[in-house]
Amino acid sequence: MAIVVTLDIMLATRKAKSKDLADFVGITEANVSLLKQGKVKGVRFDTLERICAFLQCQPGDILKYVAEEA
């Protein structure tokens, strides 16, 4: 996968809990877990905006592009 989700790193850096993030954003803890594992096909911009507001970060701090090897 070319897009890597680093949400778990941002949560650890901010010393925040997944439950608190889920409550703030308005999604389930299960969905936060799926996001952290990179097992989602997409994220709504309003959800991404709330995640960034909670973590006080930019979308690029959560989503990284990694080129796939040929």
Coordinates of C-alpha atoms in Angstrom, one line a residue:
M1 CA 0.0 0.0 0.0
A2 CA 1.4 3.4 -1.0
I3 CA -0.4 5.4 1.7
V4 CA 0.8 4.6 5.3
V5 CA -1.4 5.7 8.3
T6 CA 0.7 6.9 11.2
L7 CA -2.2 7.6 13.5
D8 CA -0.9 5.3 16.2
I9 CA 2.4 7.2 16.3
M10 CA 0.6 10.6 16.6
L11 CA -1.5 9.3 19.4
A12 CA 1.5 8.1 21.3
T13 CA 3.4 11.3 20.6
R14 CA 0.4 13.3 22.0
K15 CA -0.1 10.8 24.8
A16 CA -3.7 10.5 23.8
K17 CA -6.0 7.5 24.0
S18 CA -7.9 6.0 21.1
K19 CA -11.1 6.1 23.2
D20 CA -10.7 9.9 23.7
L21 CA -10.1 10.4 20.0
A22 CA -13.1 8.3 19.0
D23 CA -15.4 10.3 21.4
F24 CA -14.1 13.6 20.1
V25 CA -14.4 12.7 16.4
G26 CA -17.7 10.8 16.8
I27 CA -16.6 7.4 15.5
T28 CA -16.3 4.0 17.2
E29 CA -13.2 2.8 18.8
A30 CA -13.3 -0.1 16.3
N31 CA -13.1 2.4 13.4
V32 CA -10.1 4.1 15.1
S33 CA -8.4 0.7 15.4
L34 CA -9.0 0.1 11.7
L35 CA -7.6 3.5 10.8
K36 CA -4.5 2.9 13.0
Q37 CA -4.0 -0.4 11.2
G38 CA -4.4 1.2 7.7
K39 CA -7.3 -1.2 6.9
V40 CA -9.6 1.5 5.5
K41 CA -10.1 2.4 1.9
G42 CA -10.8 6.0 2.6
V43 CA -11.4 8.7 5.2
R44 CA -14.0 11.5 5.0
F45 CA -12.5 15.0 5.0
D46 CA -14.6 16.0 8.0
T47 CA -13.4 13.0 10.0
L48 CA -9.8 13.8 9.0
E49 CA -10.4 17.4 10.1
R50 CA -11.7 16.4 13.5
I51 CA -8.8 14.0 14.0
C52 CA -6.3 16.8 13.2
A53 CA -8.2 19.2 15.5
F54 CA -7.9 16.6 18.4
L55 CA -4.3 15.9 17.8
Q56 CA -3.4 19.5 16.8
C57 CA -1.6 18.3 13.7
Q58 CA -1.7 18.4 9.9
P59 CA -3.1 15.7 7.7
G60 CA 0.4 15.0 6.5
D61 CA 1.4 14.1 10.0
I62 CA -1.1 11.2 9.9
L63 CA -0.9 10.1 6.3
K64 CA 2.4 9.3 4.5
Y65 CA 3.1 8.4 0.9
V66 CA 5.6 5.6 0.5
A67 CA 6.6 4.7 -3.0
E68 CA 6.1 1.0 -3.8
E69 CA 9.1 -0.9 -5.1
A70 CA 8.8 -2.1 -8.8

